[in-house]
């Protein structure tokens, strides 16, 4: 689909959608993800939840083309993602793995420039527009004062912001984040997820991520998908998933709930 000059980014985003159609994944004869049908809301934040080993990272690897489905299809904009060239896929989807590559000797600005690679190729020269997009991405994540610092010298939260800036510079419509908060303390978890939520709302980004913390997921997501033993066992709005019966299905233990006195949002805790 071509973008005409008079179309806004929002017009373009609305047509895009990730779907799984009976997609499964097996390794050495063991089913890691059972045949699954899913649609991911466009321009929304969707979070995958569940125990370690439940299939959520496998699902993320199918969405990011790190793995190929054993059966079924993964579609983006009604096309199999395996039919897209590596460059075309990178122009549509940006992916941050759970353990990003080591960035010794790389400054924040140099890291963010990597996000322009799908648009330029190996020998492409960066233009004034590229420079502007990189600076804007760094500014959006609040790292302008650190842009010439080495990434390795930043705190964990600042490093994750730098990676998010790289995804923004890629200018993809959808970003995939596999456990982006796993190495962060609670304050930096909150800051990063608040940033991702703000970017989703201001740029109309579609965000799909894996989180462990059900309360953080409920606070910053529009849609939750819970997996157990390779199967989707619940999905819907945070309000529909945050009930004692569903939470016991997901985590295998009794969790109690209370409503936040100011926001009214349901919060779970171990009684």
Coordinates of C-alpha atoms in Angstrom, one line a residue:
X1 CA 0.0 0.0 0.0
X2 CA 1.4 3.4 -1.0
X3 CA 1.2 6.5 1.2
X4 CA 0.0 9.5 -0.7
X5 CA 1.3 12.9 0.4
X6 CA -2.1 14.1 1.8
X7 CA -2.5 11.1 4.1
X8 CA -1.6 11.6 7.7
X9 CA 0.4 9.0 9.7
X10 CA -2.9 8.3 11.6
X11 CA -4.7 7.5 8.3
X12 CA -2.0 5.0 7.5
X13 CA -1.8 3.3 10.9
X14 CA -5.5 2.5 11.1
X15 CA -5.2 0.0 8.2
X16 CA -2.4 -2.0 9.9
X17 CA -3.0 -5.1 12.0
X18 CA -1.0 -8.0 13.4
X19 CA -2.9 -11.3 13.3
X20 CA -2.1 -14.9 14.1
X21 CA -4.1 -17.5 12.1
X22 CA -3.7 -21.0 13.6
X23 CA -0.1 -20.2 14.3
X24 CA 1.9 -22.7 16.3
X25 CA 5.5 -23.4 17.2
X26 CA 7.1 -26.7 18.0
X27 CA 10.7 -27.7 18.8
X28 CA 12.0 -31.2 18.8
X29 CA 8.5 -32.5 18.7
X30 CA 7.4 -30.5 21.8
X31 CA 4.6 -27.9 21.4
X32 CA 5.7 -24.6 22.8
X33 CA 2.7 -22.6 21.4
X34 CA -0.5 -24.4 20.4
X35 CA -2.4 -23.3 17.3
X36 CA -3.4 -19.8 18.1
X37 CA -5.7 -17.2 16.5
X38 CA -5.2 -13.6 17.7
X39 CA -5.8 -10.1 16.5
X40 CA -3.8 -7.2 18.0
X41 CA -5.5 -3.9 18.3
X42 CA -4.0 -1.1 16.1
X43 CA -2.6 2.0 17.8
X44 CA -3.1 0.4 21.2
X45 CA -0.8 -1.1 23.8
X46 CA -1.1 -4.9 24.1
X47 CA 0.7 -6.8 26.8
X48 CA 1.4 -10.5 26.9
X49 CA 1.3 -12.1 30.4
X50 CA 2.0 -15.4 32.1
X51 CA 4.5 -17.7 33.8
X52 CA 8.0 -18.2 32.5
X53 CA 7.7 -20.9 29.8
X54 CA 4.1 -20.2 29.1
X55 CA 4.8 -19.2 25.5
X56 CA 4.7 -15.4 25.5
X57 CA 8.3 -15.0 24.4
X58 CA 7.8 -17.6 21.7
X59 CA 4.8 -15.6 20.5
X60 CA 6.9 -12.5 20.5
X61 CA 9.6 -14.2 18.4
X62 CA 7.0 -15.3 15.9
X63 CA 5.7 -11.7 15.6
X64 CA 9.3 -10.4 15.2
X65 CA 10.3 -13.1 12.7
X66 CA 12.9 -14.5 15.0
X67 CA 11.1 -17.8 14.6
X68 CA 8.9 -19.2 11.8
X69 CA 5.6 -20.8 12.7
X70 CA 5.5 -24.6 12.6
X71 CA 2.0 -24.3 11.2
X72 CA -0.4 -21.5 10.4
X73 CA 0.5 -17.9 9.6
X74 CA 1.5 -14.6 11.1
X75 CA 0.0 -11.7 9.2
X76 CA 0.8 -8.0 9.1
X77 CA -1.6 -5.8 7.1
X78 CA -3.2 -9.1 5.8
X79 CA 0.1 -10.3 4.4
X80 CA 2.3 -13.1 5.7
X81 CA 5.3 -11.4 7.4
X82 CA 7.5 -14.1 5.8
X83 CA 6.6 -12.7 2.4
X84 CA 8.1 -9.3 3.3
X85 CA 11.7 -8.6 2.6
X86 CA 13.9 -7.9 5.6
X87 CA 14.0 -4.2 4.8
X88 CA 10.3 -3.9 4.2
X89 CA 9.6 -5.7 7.5
X90 CA 12.0 -3.3 9.4
X91 CA 10.2 -0.3 7.9
X92 CA 6.9 -1.6 9.4
X93 CA 8.0 -3.2 12.7
X94 CA 10.8 -2.3 15.2
X95 CA 11.8 -5.0 17.7
X96 CA 13.7 -4.8 21.0
X97 CA 14.8 -8.2 22.3
X98 CA 14.9 -9.1 26.0
X99 CA 18.7 -8.9 25.9
X100 CA 19.8 -6.2 23.5
X101 CA 23.3 -6.4 22.0
X102 CA 26.3 -5.0 24.0
X103 CA 26.9 -1.4 23.1
X104 CA 30.4 -0.7 24.4
X105 CA 32.0 2.2 22.7
X106 CA 28.7 3.5 21.2
X107 CA 27.2 6.9 22.1
X108 CA 23.5 7.5 22.5
X109 CA 23.4 9.4 19.2
X110 CA 25.3 6.6 17.4
X111 CA 22.9 4.0 18.8
X112 CA 19.9 5.9 17.7
X113 CA 21.3 6.3 14.2
X114 CA 21.1 2.5 13.8
X115 CA 17.3 3.0 13.7
X116 CA 17.8 4.8 10.3
X117 CA 19.6 1.8 8.8
X118 CA 16.5 0.2 7.2
X119 CA 15.9 3.4 5.3
X120 CA 19.5 4.0 4.2
X121 CA 21.1 0.6 3.6
X122 CA 24.7 -0.3 4.2
X123 CA 26.2 2.5 2.1
X124 CA 23.5 5.2 2.4
X125 CA 24.5 8.6 3.6
X126 CA 22.6 10.3 6.3
X127 CA 20.7 13.4 5.3
X128 CA 19.6 16.5 7.2
X129 CA 16.2 14.7 7.7
X130 CA 17.9 11.7 9.2
X131 CA 19.8 14.0 11.6
X132 CA 16.6 15.7 12.6
X133 CA 14.7 12.4 13.2
X134 CA 17.6 11.1 15.4
X135 CA 17.6 14.3 17.4
X136 CA 13.8 14.3 17.8
X137 CA 13.8 10.7 18.9
X138 CA 16.5 11.4 21.6
X139 CA 14.5 14.4 22.7
X140 CA 11.2 12.4 22.9
X141 CA 12.8 10.0 25.4
X142 CA 14.4 12.8 27.4
X143 CA 18.0 12.0 26.7
X144 CA 19.2 15.1 24.9
X145 CA 21.7 16.0 27.7
X146 CA 23.1 12.5 27.3
X147 CA 23.3 12.2 23.6
X148 CA 27.1 12.2 23.4
X149 CA 27.5 9.9 26.4
X150 CA 28.5 6.3 25.9
X151 CA 25.5 4.0 26.3
X152 CA 27.5 1.7 28.6
X153 CA 27.9 4.6 31.1
X154 CA 24.1 5.2 31.5
X155 CA 21.8 3.8 34.2
X156 CA 19.6 0.8 33.3
X157 CA 16.6 3.1 32.8
X158 CA 18.5 5.5 30.6
X159 CA 19.9 2.7 28.5
X160 CA 16.3 1.4 27.9
X161 CA 15.3 4.9 26.9
X162 CA 18.2 5.0 24.4
X163 CA 17.0 1.8 22.8
X164 CA 13.4 3.1 22.6
X165 CA 14.8 6.2 20.9
X166 CA 16.5 3.9 18.3
X167 CA 13.1 2.3 17.7
X168 CA 11.5 5.7 17.2
X169 CA 14.1 6.8 14.8
X170 CA 13.2 3.7 12.7
X171 CA 9.8 5.3 12.2
X172 CA 8.0 1.9 12.2
X173 CA 4.3 1.7 12.8
X174 CA 4.6 -1.1 15.4
X175 CA 7.1 -1.7 18.1
X176 CA 7.7 -5.0 19.8
X177 CA 9.3 -5.1 23.3
X178 CA 10.2 -8.4 25.0
X179 CA 10.4 -7.8 28.7
X180 CA 11.7 -4.2 28.5
X181 CA 11.5 -3.7 32.3
X182 CA 13.1 -6.9 33.4
X183 CA 16.4 -5.4 34.5
X184 CA 15.0 -2.2 36.0
X185 CA 14.0 -1.2 39.6
X186 CA 10.4 -0.3 40.2
X187 CA 10.9 3.4 39.7
X188 CA 12.6 3.0 36.4
X189 CA 10.0 0.4 35.3
X190 CA 7.3 2.9 36.0
X191 CA 9.1 5.7 34.1
X192 CA 9.8 3.5 31.0
X193 CA 6.2 2.2 30.8
X194 CA 4.9 5.8 31.2
X195 CA 7.1 6.9 28.4
X196 CA 6.0 4.0 26.1
X197 CA 2.4 4.8 26.9
X198 CA 2.9 8.5 26.1
X199 CA 4.6 7.6 22.8
X200 CA 1.8 5.2 21.9
X201 CA -0.8 8.0 22.5
X202 CA 1.0 10.9 20.9
X203 CA 2.5 9.0 17.9
X204 CA -0.4 6.5 17.4
X205 CA 2.1 3.7 17.7
X206 CA 1.0 0.1 18.0
X207 CA 2.9 -1.5 20.9
X208 CA 3.1 -5.2 21.7
X209 CA 5.2 -6.1 24.8
X210 CA 5.9 -8.8 27.3
X211 CA 5.6 -8.0 31.0
X212 CA 5.6 -9.9 34.3
X213 CA 4.0 -7.4 36.5
X214 CA 0.2 -7.7 36.2
X215 CA -0.4 -4.3 37.9
X216 CA 2.0 -2.5 35.6
X217 CA 0.5 -4.2 32.6
X218 CA -3.1 -3.3 33.7
X219 CA -2.1 0.3 34.3
X220 CA -0.3 1.0 31.0
X221 CA -2.1 -1.3 28.5
X222 CA -5.3 -1.3 26.5
X223 CA -5.4 -5.0 25.9
X224 CA -4.0 -8.0 27.8
X225 CA -3.4 -11.5 26.5
X226 CA -2.6 -14.2 29.1
X227 CA -1.0 -17.5 28.2
X228 CA -0.5 -20.7 30.1
X229 CA 1.2 -23.9 28.8
X230 CA 1.3 -22.5 25.3
X231 CA -2.3 -21.6 25.1
X232 CA -4.2 -18.3 25.3
X233 CA -6.4 -18.6 28.4
X234 CA -7.7 -15.0 28.7
X235 CA -7.7 -11.8 26.8
X236 CA -9.4 -8.5 26.8
X237 CA -9.3 -5.1 28.6
X238 CA -7.5 -4.8 31.9
X239 CA -10.8 -4.5 33.6
X240 CA -12.1 -7.8 32.2
X241 CA -8.9 -9.7 33.0
X242 CA -8.3 -8.3 36.5
X243 CA -10.6 -10.7 38.4
X244 CA -9.6 -13.3 41.0
X245 CA -10.7 -16.3 38.9
X246 CA -8.8 -15.3 35.8
X247 CA -5.7 -14.3 37.8
X248 CA -5.7 -17.7 39.5
X249 CA -5.8 -19.3 36.0
X250 CA -2.8 -17.3 34.9
X251 CA -0.6 -17.5 38.0
X252 CA -1.9 -20.7 39.7
X253 CA -2.4 -18.9 43.1
X254 CA -5.0 -16.9 44.8
X255 CA -4.6 -13.1 44.4
X256 CA -6.8 -10.5 46.2
X257 CA -7.9 -7.3 44.6
X258 CA -8.7 -3.8 45.7
X259 CA -9.6 -0.6 43.9
X260 CA -7.2 2.4 43.9
X261 CA -8.9 5.1 46.0
X262 CA -8.1 7.8 43.4
X263 CA -8.3 6.2 40.0
X264 CA -10.7 3.3 40.7
X265 CA -8.4 0.9 38.8
X266 CA -8.2 -2.6 40.2
X267 CA -4.9 -3.7 41.8
X268 CA -3.9 -7.2 42.7
X269 CA -1.8 -8.4 45.6
X270 CA -0.9 -11.5 47.5
X271 CA -3.1 -11.7 50.6

